N, C-alpha and C. Protein backbone atom coordinates (compact mmCIF):
# COMPACT_ATOMS: atom_id res chain seq x y z
N UNK A 1 8.58 -18.16 -0.27
CA UNK A 1 9.10 -18.13 -1.64
C UNK A 1 7.97 -17.88 -2.59
N UNK A 2 8.18 -17.03 -3.58
CA UNK A 2 7.24 -16.73 -4.64
C UNK A 2 6.96 -18.04 -5.33
N UNK A 3 5.66 -18.20 -5.61
CA UNK A 3 5.26 -19.37 -6.39
C UNK A 3 6.19 -19.59 -7.62
N UNK A 4 6.63 -20.79 -7.80
CA UNK A 4 7.67 -21.03 -8.93
C UNK A 4 7.01 -20.77 -10.25
N UNK A 5 5.75 -20.79 -10.37
CA UNK A 5 5.10 -20.66 -11.75
C UNK A 5 5.02 -19.17 -12.14
N UNK A 6 5.23 -18.30 -11.15
CA UNK A 6 5.03 -16.86 -11.45
C UNK A 6 6.22 -16.22 -12.13
N UNK A 7 5.98 -15.50 -13.11
CA UNK A 7 7.07 -14.67 -13.77
C UNK A 7 6.90 -13.23 -13.21
N UNK A 8 7.58 -13.05 -12.06
CA UNK A 8 7.34 -11.84 -11.24
C UNK A 8 8.43 -10.83 -11.69
N UNK A 9 8.03 -9.55 -11.92
CA UNK A 9 8.89 -8.44 -12.15
C UNK A 9 8.46 -7.34 -11.30
N UNK A 10 9.40 -6.63 -10.65
CA UNK A 10 9.09 -5.45 -9.92
C UNK A 10 9.95 -4.34 -10.60
N UNK A 11 9.28 -3.24 -10.90
CA UNK A 11 9.92 -2.16 -11.64
C UNK A 11 9.22 -0.82 -11.28
N UNK A 12 9.89 0.27 -11.59
CA UNK A 12 9.27 1.58 -11.46
C UNK A 12 7.97 1.73 -12.27
N UNK A 13 7.00 2.42 -11.70
CA UNK A 13 5.75 2.67 -12.47
C UNK A 13 6.06 3.72 -13.59
N UNK A 14 5.38 3.50 -14.69
CA UNK A 14 5.41 4.45 -15.83
C UNK A 14 4.02 5.07 -15.99
N UNK A 15 3.97 6.14 -16.81
CA UNK A 15 2.65 6.81 -17.09
C UNK A 15 1.58 5.91 -17.60
N UNK A 16 2.07 4.91 -18.35
CA UNK A 16 1.12 3.91 -18.94
C UNK A 16 0.51 2.98 -17.93
N UNK A 17 1.06 2.94 -16.70
CA UNK A 17 0.52 2.02 -15.66
C UNK A 17 -0.66 2.69 -14.85
N UNK A 18 -0.98 3.82 -14.98
CA UNK A 18 -1.95 4.50 -14.20
C UNK A 18 -3.29 3.78 -14.08
N UNK A 19 -3.78 3.40 -15.29
CA UNK A 19 -5.12 2.74 -15.27
C UNK A 19 -5.02 1.36 -14.57
N UNK A 20 -4.03 0.64 -14.81
CA UNK A 20 -3.90 -0.73 -14.19
C UNK A 20 -3.69 -0.60 -12.66
N UNK A 21 -3.00 0.41 -12.24
CA UNK A 21 -2.73 0.69 -10.76
C UNK A 21 -4.08 1.01 -10.22
N UNK A 22 -4.88 1.84 -10.82
CA UNK A 22 -6.21 2.22 -10.35
C UNK A 22 -7.14 0.98 -10.28
N UNK A 23 -7.09 0.12 -11.22
CA UNK A 23 -7.87 -1.07 -11.16
C UNK A 23 -7.51 -1.98 -10.04
N UNK A 24 -6.14 -2.15 -9.85
CA UNK A 24 -5.67 -3.00 -8.68
C UNK A 24 -6.14 -2.36 -7.38
N UNK A 25 -5.91 -1.05 -7.28
CA UNK A 25 -6.26 -0.28 -6.06
C UNK A 25 -7.70 -0.44 -5.63
N UNK A 26 -8.63 -0.23 -6.61
CA UNK A 26 -10.02 -0.33 -6.31
C UNK A 26 -10.40 -1.77 -5.98
N UNK A 27 -9.93 -2.72 -6.70
CA UNK A 27 -10.26 -4.14 -6.48
C UNK A 27 -9.81 -4.58 -5.14
N UNK A 28 -8.57 -4.18 -4.76
CA UNK A 28 -8.02 -4.53 -3.48
C UNK A 28 -8.76 -3.86 -2.32
N UNK A 29 -9.11 -2.64 -2.49
CA UNK A 29 -9.84 -1.95 -1.46
C UNK A 29 -11.17 -2.60 -1.17
N UNK A 30 -11.90 -2.99 -2.31
CA UNK A 30 -13.15 -3.57 -2.16
C UNK A 30 -13.14 -5.01 -1.56
N UNK A 31 -12.03 -5.68 -1.73
CA UNK A 31 -11.89 -6.99 -1.08
C UNK A 31 -11.36 -6.91 0.38
N UNK A 32 -10.37 -6.09 0.52
CA UNK A 32 -9.71 -5.95 1.90
C UNK A 32 -10.61 -5.36 2.91
N UNK A 33 -11.46 -4.37 2.40
CA UNK A 33 -12.33 -3.65 3.36
C UNK A 33 -13.77 -4.02 3.37
N UNK A 34 -14.06 -5.11 2.67
CA UNK A 34 -15.50 -5.60 2.72
C UNK A 34 -15.84 -5.93 4.04
N UNK A 35 -17.01 -5.40 4.58
CA UNK A 35 -17.44 -5.69 5.93
C UNK A 35 -16.79 -4.78 6.97
N UNK A 36 -15.80 -3.94 6.56
CA UNK A 36 -15.24 -3.00 7.48
C UNK A 36 -15.59 -1.61 7.08
N UNK A 37 -15.38 -1.19 5.83
CA UNK A 37 -15.72 0.14 5.29
C UNK A 37 -17.11 0.06 4.71
N UNK A 38 -17.85 1.13 4.78
CA UNK A 38 -19.16 1.21 4.26
C UNK A 38 -19.26 0.72 2.78
N UNK A 39 -20.06 -0.27 2.61
CA UNK A 39 -20.22 -0.91 1.25
C UNK A 39 -20.61 0.04 0.20
N UNK A 40 -21.41 1.02 0.49
CA UNK A 40 -21.83 2.06 -0.50
C UNK A 40 -20.65 2.85 -1.02
N UNK A 41 -19.76 3.16 -0.06
CA UNK A 41 -18.52 3.89 -0.39
C UNK A 41 -17.65 3.03 -1.34
N UNK A 42 -17.44 1.79 -0.94
CA UNK A 42 -16.61 0.92 -1.72
C UNK A 42 -17.13 0.72 -3.14
N UNK A 43 -18.56 0.57 -3.28
CA UNK A 43 -19.14 0.41 -4.54
C UNK A 43 -19.07 1.60 -5.43
N UNK A 44 -18.84 2.82 -4.78
CA UNK A 44 -18.79 4.03 -5.52
C UNK A 44 -17.41 4.43 -6.01
N UNK A 45 -16.46 3.70 -5.66
CA UNK A 45 -15.03 4.02 -6.07
C UNK A 45 -14.98 4.13 -7.58
N UNK A 46 -14.47 5.26 -8.08
CA UNK A 46 -14.53 5.56 -9.56
C UNK A 46 -13.24 5.32 -10.28
N UNK A 47 -13.28 4.52 -11.25
CA UNK A 47 -12.13 4.20 -12.05
C UNK A 47 -11.44 5.39 -12.74
N UNK A 48 -12.26 6.28 -13.18
CA UNK A 48 -11.66 7.43 -13.95
C UNK A 48 -10.99 8.38 -12.93
N UNK A 49 -11.54 8.56 -11.78
CA UNK A 49 -10.97 9.41 -10.70
C UNK A 49 -9.63 8.77 -10.24
N UNK A 50 -9.65 7.47 -9.94
CA UNK A 50 -8.42 6.84 -9.50
C UNK A 50 -7.38 6.85 -10.56
N UNK A 51 -7.69 6.63 -11.81
CA UNK A 51 -6.72 6.68 -12.90
C UNK A 51 -6.09 8.05 -13.03
N UNK A 52 -6.89 9.07 -12.92
CA UNK A 52 -6.30 10.45 -13.01
C UNK A 52 -5.40 10.74 -11.82
N UNK A 53 -5.79 10.30 -10.67
CA UNK A 53 -4.97 10.47 -9.43
C UNK A 53 -3.64 9.78 -9.54
N UNK A 54 -3.65 8.48 -10.03
CA UNK A 54 -2.45 7.80 -10.20
C UNK A 54 -1.57 8.33 -11.30
N UNK A 55 -2.15 8.83 -12.32
CA UNK A 55 -1.38 9.45 -13.40
C UNK A 55 -0.61 10.61 -12.84
N UNK A 56 -1.23 11.45 -12.11
CA UNK A 56 -0.62 12.62 -11.47
C UNK A 56 0.48 12.17 -10.52
N UNK A 57 0.24 11.19 -9.73
CA UNK A 57 1.29 10.72 -8.79
C UNK A 57 2.52 10.17 -9.53
N UNK A 58 2.27 9.52 -10.61
CA UNK A 58 3.44 8.92 -11.32
C UNK A 58 4.12 10.04 -12.00
N UNK A 59 3.55 11.06 -12.42
CA UNK A 59 4.26 12.14 -13.03
C UNK A 59 4.87 13.26 -12.07
N UNK A 60 4.50 13.02 -10.80
CA UNK A 60 5.02 13.91 -9.75
C UNK A 60 6.54 13.75 -9.65
N UNK A 61 7.18 14.53 -8.84
CA UNK A 61 8.67 14.47 -8.67
C UNK A 61 9.16 13.09 -8.31
N UNK A 62 9.84 12.37 -9.31
CA UNK A 62 10.27 11.03 -8.93
C UNK A 62 11.41 11.03 -7.95
N UNK A 63 12.00 12.15 -7.69
CA UNK A 63 13.10 12.17 -6.69
C UNK A 63 12.45 12.25 -5.31
N UNK A 64 11.19 12.58 -5.14
CA UNK A 64 10.54 12.73 -3.83
C UNK A 64 9.88 11.36 -3.43
N UNK A 65 9.21 10.76 -4.46
CA UNK A 65 8.46 9.50 -4.16
C UNK A 65 8.97 8.44 -5.04
N UNK A 66 8.74 7.13 -4.57
CA UNK A 66 9.04 5.96 -5.45
C UNK A 66 7.77 5.19 -5.54
N UNK A 67 7.33 4.96 -6.81
CA UNK A 67 6.19 4.03 -7.05
C UNK A 67 6.66 2.87 -7.89
N UNK A 68 6.52 1.69 -7.22
CA UNK A 68 6.91 0.50 -7.86
C UNK A 68 5.67 -0.39 -8.22
N UNK A 69 5.73 -1.11 -9.29
CA UNK A 69 4.70 -2.07 -9.68
C UNK A 69 5.28 -3.44 -9.74
N UNK A 70 4.34 -4.39 -9.40
CA UNK A 70 4.70 -5.80 -9.58
C UNK A 70 3.89 -6.33 -10.67
N UNK A 71 4.54 -6.98 -11.65
CA UNK A 71 3.80 -7.65 -12.71
C UNK A 71 3.99 -9.16 -12.60
N UNK A 72 3.05 -9.85 -12.90
CA UNK A 72 3.08 -11.34 -12.91
C UNK A 72 2.65 -11.78 -14.33
N UNK A 73 3.54 -12.49 -14.95
CA UNK A 73 3.29 -12.91 -16.35
C UNK A 73 2.85 -11.73 -17.23
N UNK A 74 3.47 -10.55 -16.93
CA UNK A 74 3.26 -9.36 -17.74
C UNK A 74 2.13 -8.54 -17.31
N UNK A 75 1.23 -9.01 -16.44
CA UNK A 75 0.08 -8.26 -15.94
C UNK A 75 0.29 -7.54 -14.67
N UNK A 76 -0.01 -6.29 -14.53
CA UNK A 76 0.21 -5.49 -13.33
C UNK A 76 -0.69 -6.04 -12.25
N UNK A 77 0.05 -6.46 -11.15
CA UNK A 77 -0.71 -7.26 -10.07
C UNK A 77 -0.65 -6.51 -8.78
N UNK A 78 0.31 -5.63 -8.64
CA UNK A 78 0.34 -4.86 -7.34
C UNK A 78 1.17 -3.65 -7.50
N UNK A 79 1.17 -2.77 -6.43
CA UNK A 79 1.95 -1.50 -6.48
C UNK A 79 2.28 -1.14 -5.06
N UNK A 80 3.25 -0.27 -4.96
CA UNK A 80 3.62 0.31 -3.68
C UNK A 80 4.13 1.73 -3.92
N UNK A 81 4.04 2.61 -2.94
CA UNK A 81 4.47 4.00 -3.02
C UNK A 81 5.14 4.35 -1.73
N UNK A 82 6.38 4.83 -1.81
CA UNK A 82 7.20 5.17 -0.75
C UNK A 82 7.63 6.64 -0.90
N UNK A 83 7.58 7.39 0.18
CA UNK A 83 8.03 8.78 0.15
C UNK A 83 8.35 9.35 1.52
N UNK A 84 8.67 10.52 1.60
CA UNK A 84 9.00 11.16 2.97
C UNK A 84 7.78 10.98 3.90
N UNK A 85 8.09 10.72 5.15
CA UNK A 85 6.99 10.59 6.08
C UNK A 85 6.14 11.90 6.19
N UNK A 86 4.87 11.84 6.29
CA UNK A 86 3.98 13.04 6.33
C UNK A 86 3.60 13.34 7.76
N UNK A 87 4.09 12.45 8.70
CA UNK A 87 3.64 12.69 10.09
C UNK A 87 4.38 13.86 10.76
N UNK A 88 3.65 14.54 11.63
CA UNK A 88 4.17 15.70 12.27
C UNK A 88 5.38 15.41 13.18
N UNK A 89 5.45 14.16 13.67
CA UNK A 89 6.51 13.73 14.61
C UNK A 89 7.58 12.91 13.85
N UNK A 90 7.60 13.00 12.50
CA UNK A 90 8.51 12.21 11.71
C UNK A 90 10.01 12.51 12.08
N UNK A 91 10.77 11.49 12.08
CA UNK A 91 12.26 11.64 12.19
C UNK A 91 12.79 12.23 10.95
N UNK A 92 13.85 13.03 11.06
CA UNK A 92 14.54 13.70 9.91
C UNK A 92 14.96 12.56 9.00
N UNK A 93 14.49 12.57 7.76
CA UNK A 93 14.83 11.53 6.75
C UNK A 93 13.95 10.32 6.84
N UNK A 94 13.01 10.40 7.70
CA UNK A 94 12.05 9.22 7.84
C UNK A 94 11.18 9.04 6.58
N UNK A 95 10.89 7.80 6.27
CA UNK A 95 10.04 7.46 5.10
C UNK A 95 8.72 6.84 5.56
N UNK A 96 7.79 6.92 4.60
CA UNK A 96 6.45 6.33 4.85
C UNK A 96 6.12 5.54 3.60
N UNK A 97 5.56 4.31 3.88
CA UNK A 97 4.90 3.61 2.80
C UNK A 97 3.53 4.11 2.70
N UNK A 98 3.16 4.83 1.62
CA UNK A 98 1.86 5.38 1.50
C UNK A 98 0.83 4.33 1.08
N UNK A 99 1.25 3.47 0.20
CA UNK A 99 0.39 2.37 -0.39
C UNK A 99 1.16 1.07 -0.59
N UNK A 100 0.52 0.06 -0.34
CA UNK A 100 0.93 -1.26 -0.91
C UNK A 100 -0.26 -2.07 -1.09
N UNK A 101 -0.68 -2.34 -2.31
CA UNK A 101 -1.86 -3.09 -2.58
C UNK A 101 -1.58 -4.09 -3.69
N UNK A 102 -2.32 -5.24 -3.58
CA UNK A 102 -2.14 -6.25 -4.60
C UNK A 102 -3.55 -6.72 -5.07
N UNK A 103 -3.57 -7.20 -6.26
CA UNK A 103 -4.77 -7.85 -6.74
C UNK A 103 -5.19 -8.91 -5.80
N UNK A 104 -6.43 -9.11 -5.37
CA UNK A 104 -6.78 -10.16 -4.36
C UNK A 104 -6.40 -11.54 -4.89
N UNK A 105 -6.49 -11.81 -6.14
CA UNK A 105 -6.13 -13.15 -6.62
C UNK A 105 -4.70 -13.51 -6.39
N UNK A 106 -3.87 -12.49 -6.17
CA UNK A 106 -2.37 -12.68 -6.03
C UNK A 106 -2.07 -12.84 -4.46
N UNK A 107 -3.03 -12.57 -3.59
CA UNK A 107 -2.70 -12.65 -2.26
C UNK A 107 -2.24 -14.09 -1.82
N UNK A 108 -1.26 -14.19 -0.98
CA UNK A 108 -0.79 -15.50 -0.54
C UNK A 108 0.21 -16.21 -1.45
N UNK A 109 0.63 -15.57 -2.51
CA UNK A 109 1.59 -16.16 -3.45
C UNK A 109 2.97 -15.62 -3.40
N UNK A 110 3.32 -14.80 -2.48
CA UNK A 110 4.60 -14.19 -2.33
C UNK A 110 4.89 -12.94 -3.08
N UNK A 111 3.89 -12.47 -3.86
CA UNK A 111 4.11 -11.19 -4.61
C UNK A 111 4.23 -10.04 -3.71
N UNK A 112 3.41 -9.90 -2.74
CA UNK A 112 3.44 -8.84 -1.81
C UNK A 112 4.78 -8.81 -1.00
N UNK A 113 5.19 -9.98 -0.61
CA UNK A 113 6.44 -10.12 0.11
C UNK A 113 7.57 -9.58 -0.70
N UNK A 114 7.70 -9.91 -1.95
CA UNK A 114 8.80 -9.41 -2.84
C UNK A 114 8.63 -7.95 -3.05
N UNK A 115 7.43 -7.43 -3.23
CA UNK A 115 7.19 -6.00 -3.35
C UNK A 115 7.60 -5.32 -2.13
N UNK A 116 7.26 -5.79 -0.98
CA UNK A 116 7.70 -5.14 0.30
C UNK A 116 9.18 -5.10 0.43
N UNK A 117 9.84 -6.29 0.12
CA UNK A 117 11.28 -6.32 0.24
C UNK A 117 11.91 -5.34 -0.61
N UNK A 118 11.42 -5.10 -1.92
CA UNK A 118 11.96 -4.17 -2.83
C UNK A 118 11.73 -2.79 -2.33
N UNK A 119 10.58 -2.46 -1.87
CA UNK A 119 10.32 -1.10 -1.30
C UNK A 119 11.28 -0.80 -0.13
N UNK A 120 11.35 -1.74 0.76
CA UNK A 120 12.31 -1.53 1.92
C UNK A 120 13.73 -1.42 1.51
N UNK A 121 14.10 -2.00 0.43
CA UNK A 121 15.51 -1.88 -0.04
C UNK A 121 15.78 -0.40 -0.52
N UNK A 122 14.70 0.41 -0.82
CA UNK A 122 14.90 1.77 -1.21
C UNK A 122 15.37 2.61 0.00
N UNK A 123 15.10 2.15 1.19
CA UNK A 123 15.44 2.93 2.35
C UNK A 123 16.85 2.63 2.79
N UNK A 124 17.63 3.60 3.17
CA UNK A 124 18.95 3.38 3.61
C UNK A 124 18.96 2.72 5.03
N UNK A 125 19.93 1.94 5.30
CA UNK A 125 19.99 1.23 6.63
C UNK A 125 19.83 2.24 7.74
N UNK A 126 19.01 1.87 8.68
CA UNK A 126 18.74 2.66 9.85
C UNK A 126 17.75 3.74 9.70
N UNK A 127 17.18 3.85 8.48
CA UNK A 127 16.05 4.83 8.26
C UNK A 127 14.82 4.26 8.76
N UNK A 128 14.07 5.14 9.51
CA UNK A 128 12.75 4.76 10.05
C UNK A 128 11.77 4.80 8.93
N UNK A 129 10.98 3.66 8.82
CA UNK A 129 9.94 3.55 7.79
C UNK A 129 8.63 3.34 8.54
N UNK A 130 7.58 4.18 8.30
CA UNK A 130 6.27 3.98 8.91
C UNK A 130 5.26 3.71 7.82
N UNK A 131 4.09 3.31 8.29
CA UNK A 131 2.87 3.14 7.40
C UNK A 131 1.65 3.07 8.35
N UNK A 132 0.53 3.44 7.77
CA UNK A 132 -0.76 3.41 8.47
C UNK A 132 -1.63 2.36 7.97
N UNK A 133 -2.37 1.66 8.91
CA UNK A 133 -3.22 0.66 8.48
C UNK A 133 -4.45 0.68 9.32
N UNK A 134 -5.60 0.34 8.74
CA UNK A 134 -6.84 0.34 9.50
C UNK A 134 -6.76 -0.75 10.53
N UNK A 135 -7.16 -0.33 11.75
CA UNK A 135 -7.04 -1.24 12.88
C UNK A 135 -7.77 -2.56 12.57
N UNK A 136 -8.91 -2.49 11.80
CA UNK A 136 -9.72 -3.61 11.61
C UNK A 136 -9.16 -4.58 10.44
N UNK A 137 -8.09 -4.14 9.78
CA UNK A 137 -7.50 -4.94 8.72
C UNK A 137 -6.46 -5.77 9.27
N UNK A 138 -6.95 -6.92 9.88
CA UNK A 138 -5.93 -7.80 10.61
C UNK A 138 -5.08 -8.53 9.58
N UNK A 139 -5.52 -8.81 8.37
CA UNK A 139 -4.67 -9.48 7.33
C UNK A 139 -3.45 -8.56 7.08
N UNK A 140 -3.74 -7.29 6.79
CA UNK A 140 -2.62 -6.42 6.55
C UNK A 140 -1.74 -6.22 7.74
N UNK A 141 -2.29 -6.09 8.90
CA UNK A 141 -1.48 -5.91 10.17
C UNK A 141 -0.52 -7.17 10.27
N UNK A 142 -1.04 -8.30 10.08
CA UNK A 142 -0.20 -9.48 10.21
C UNK A 142 0.88 -9.48 9.22
N UNK A 143 0.64 -9.08 8.05
CA UNK A 143 1.64 -9.01 6.94
C UNK A 143 2.77 -8.03 7.32
N UNK A 144 2.41 -6.85 7.81
CA UNK A 144 3.39 -5.81 8.27
C UNK A 144 4.22 -6.42 9.45
N UNK A 145 3.54 -7.06 10.43
CA UNK A 145 4.39 -7.57 11.53
C UNK A 145 5.36 -8.61 11.01
N UNK A 146 5.04 -9.39 10.04
CA UNK A 146 5.95 -10.40 9.51
C UNK A 146 7.14 -9.71 8.80
N UNK A 147 6.99 -8.51 8.45
CA UNK A 147 8.12 -7.77 7.85
C UNK A 147 8.82 -6.86 8.82
N UNK A 148 8.65 -7.03 9.99
CA UNK A 148 9.35 -6.32 11.08
C UNK A 148 8.75 -4.98 11.59
N UNK A 149 7.59 -4.74 11.09
CA UNK A 149 6.90 -3.47 11.47
C UNK A 149 6.18 -3.75 12.86
N UNK A 150 6.24 -2.78 13.67
CA UNK A 150 5.59 -2.89 14.96
C UNK A 150 4.59 -1.64 15.18
N UNK A 151 3.46 -1.85 15.87
CA UNK A 151 2.72 -0.64 16.19
C UNK A 151 3.48 0.24 17.17
N UNK A 152 3.44 1.54 16.90
CA UNK A 152 4.25 2.41 17.75
C UNK A 152 3.46 3.26 18.78
N UNK A 153 2.19 2.83 18.93
CA UNK A 153 1.32 3.46 19.86
C UNK A 153 0.58 4.74 19.30
N UNK A 154 0.81 5.13 18.06
CA UNK A 154 0.22 6.29 17.54
C UNK A 154 -1.03 5.86 16.72
N UNK A 155 -2.19 6.50 16.98
CA UNK A 155 -3.40 6.16 16.23
C UNK A 155 -4.03 7.48 15.72
N UNK A 156 -4.84 7.31 14.80
CA UNK A 156 -5.61 8.47 14.20
C UNK A 156 -6.92 7.99 13.64
N UNK A 157 -7.89 8.90 13.47
CA UNK A 157 -9.10 8.59 12.80
C UNK A 157 -8.98 9.07 11.30
N UNK A 158 -9.29 8.13 10.44
CA UNK A 158 -9.20 8.39 8.98
C UNK A 158 -10.55 8.52 8.41
N UNK A 159 -10.87 9.54 7.76
CA UNK A 159 -12.19 9.74 7.14
C UNK A 159 -12.21 9.01 5.80
N UNK A 160 -13.14 8.10 5.71
CA UNK A 160 -13.39 7.33 4.48
C UNK A 160 -14.82 7.46 4.13
N UNK A 161 -15.11 8.19 3.07
CA UNK A 161 -16.50 8.52 2.78
C UNK A 161 -17.09 9.34 3.90
N UNK A 162 -18.23 8.89 4.38
CA UNK A 162 -18.90 9.65 5.50
C UNK A 162 -18.63 9.14 6.88
N UNK A 163 -17.74 8.23 7.00
CA UNK A 163 -17.41 7.64 8.28
C UNK A 163 -15.91 7.71 8.68
N UNK A 164 -15.68 7.60 9.92
CA UNK A 164 -14.23 7.69 10.42
C UNK A 164 -13.93 6.17 10.88
N UNK A 165 -12.68 5.92 10.63
CA UNK A 165 -12.14 4.60 10.99
C UNK A 165 -10.81 4.74 11.72
N UNK A 166 -10.53 3.91 12.72
CA UNK A 166 -9.32 3.93 13.47
C UNK A 166 -8.15 3.40 12.65
N UNK A 167 -7.09 4.14 12.53
CA UNK A 167 -5.84 3.64 11.93
C UNK A 167 -4.77 3.61 12.91
N UNK A 168 -3.89 2.65 12.73
CA UNK A 168 -2.78 2.43 13.66
C UNK A 168 -1.48 2.63 12.81
N UNK A 169 -0.45 3.26 13.44
CA UNK A 169 0.78 3.50 12.75
C UNK A 169 1.72 2.41 13.12
N UNK A 170 2.36 1.82 12.12
CA UNK A 170 3.46 0.79 12.31
C UNK A 170 4.78 1.40 11.88
N UNK A 171 5.80 0.96 12.57
CA UNK A 171 7.17 1.47 12.34
C UNK A 171 8.14 0.38 12.27
N UNK A 172 9.19 0.60 11.36
CA UNK A 172 10.31 -0.26 11.25
C UNK A 172 11.51 0.57 11.23
N UNK A 173 12.49 0.24 12.04
CA UNK A 173 13.77 1.07 12.08
C UNK A 173 14.88 0.29 11.45
């Protein structure tokens, strides 16, 4: 259950959310991947670049992707992005969660759970939903398993900065 003290709202992202999404994204990456991803890469994540990227994503075709934000007491605390699966072996109509990130201070308070439930509600019954997660990110993998996702045996190397990291695909039908 979401902490009773939280005033949680989940809503579609707006153009004015780009900077706050970028801040949450960078902060979450730095905390979740500390000790996993090269520290110099994490330290070099650029607020202006992330803000511009999120601004473009939000203004992209809203019929193609869904970007939701979670606010707690009015402050943007997390976000998720869902769209058509980008995998070569994707099922017709299959979806992919491209991102789901939370401000680290909000971890463990039920915000991510409610954001995930809302994102999954966007998918029609029986629709396959996939996502990719770094193999070394056990916290995220546990979260996905709790929401019914299972590794489907597909792996890939993801280039992050100058290094490659193993990612595992999770699926929920």
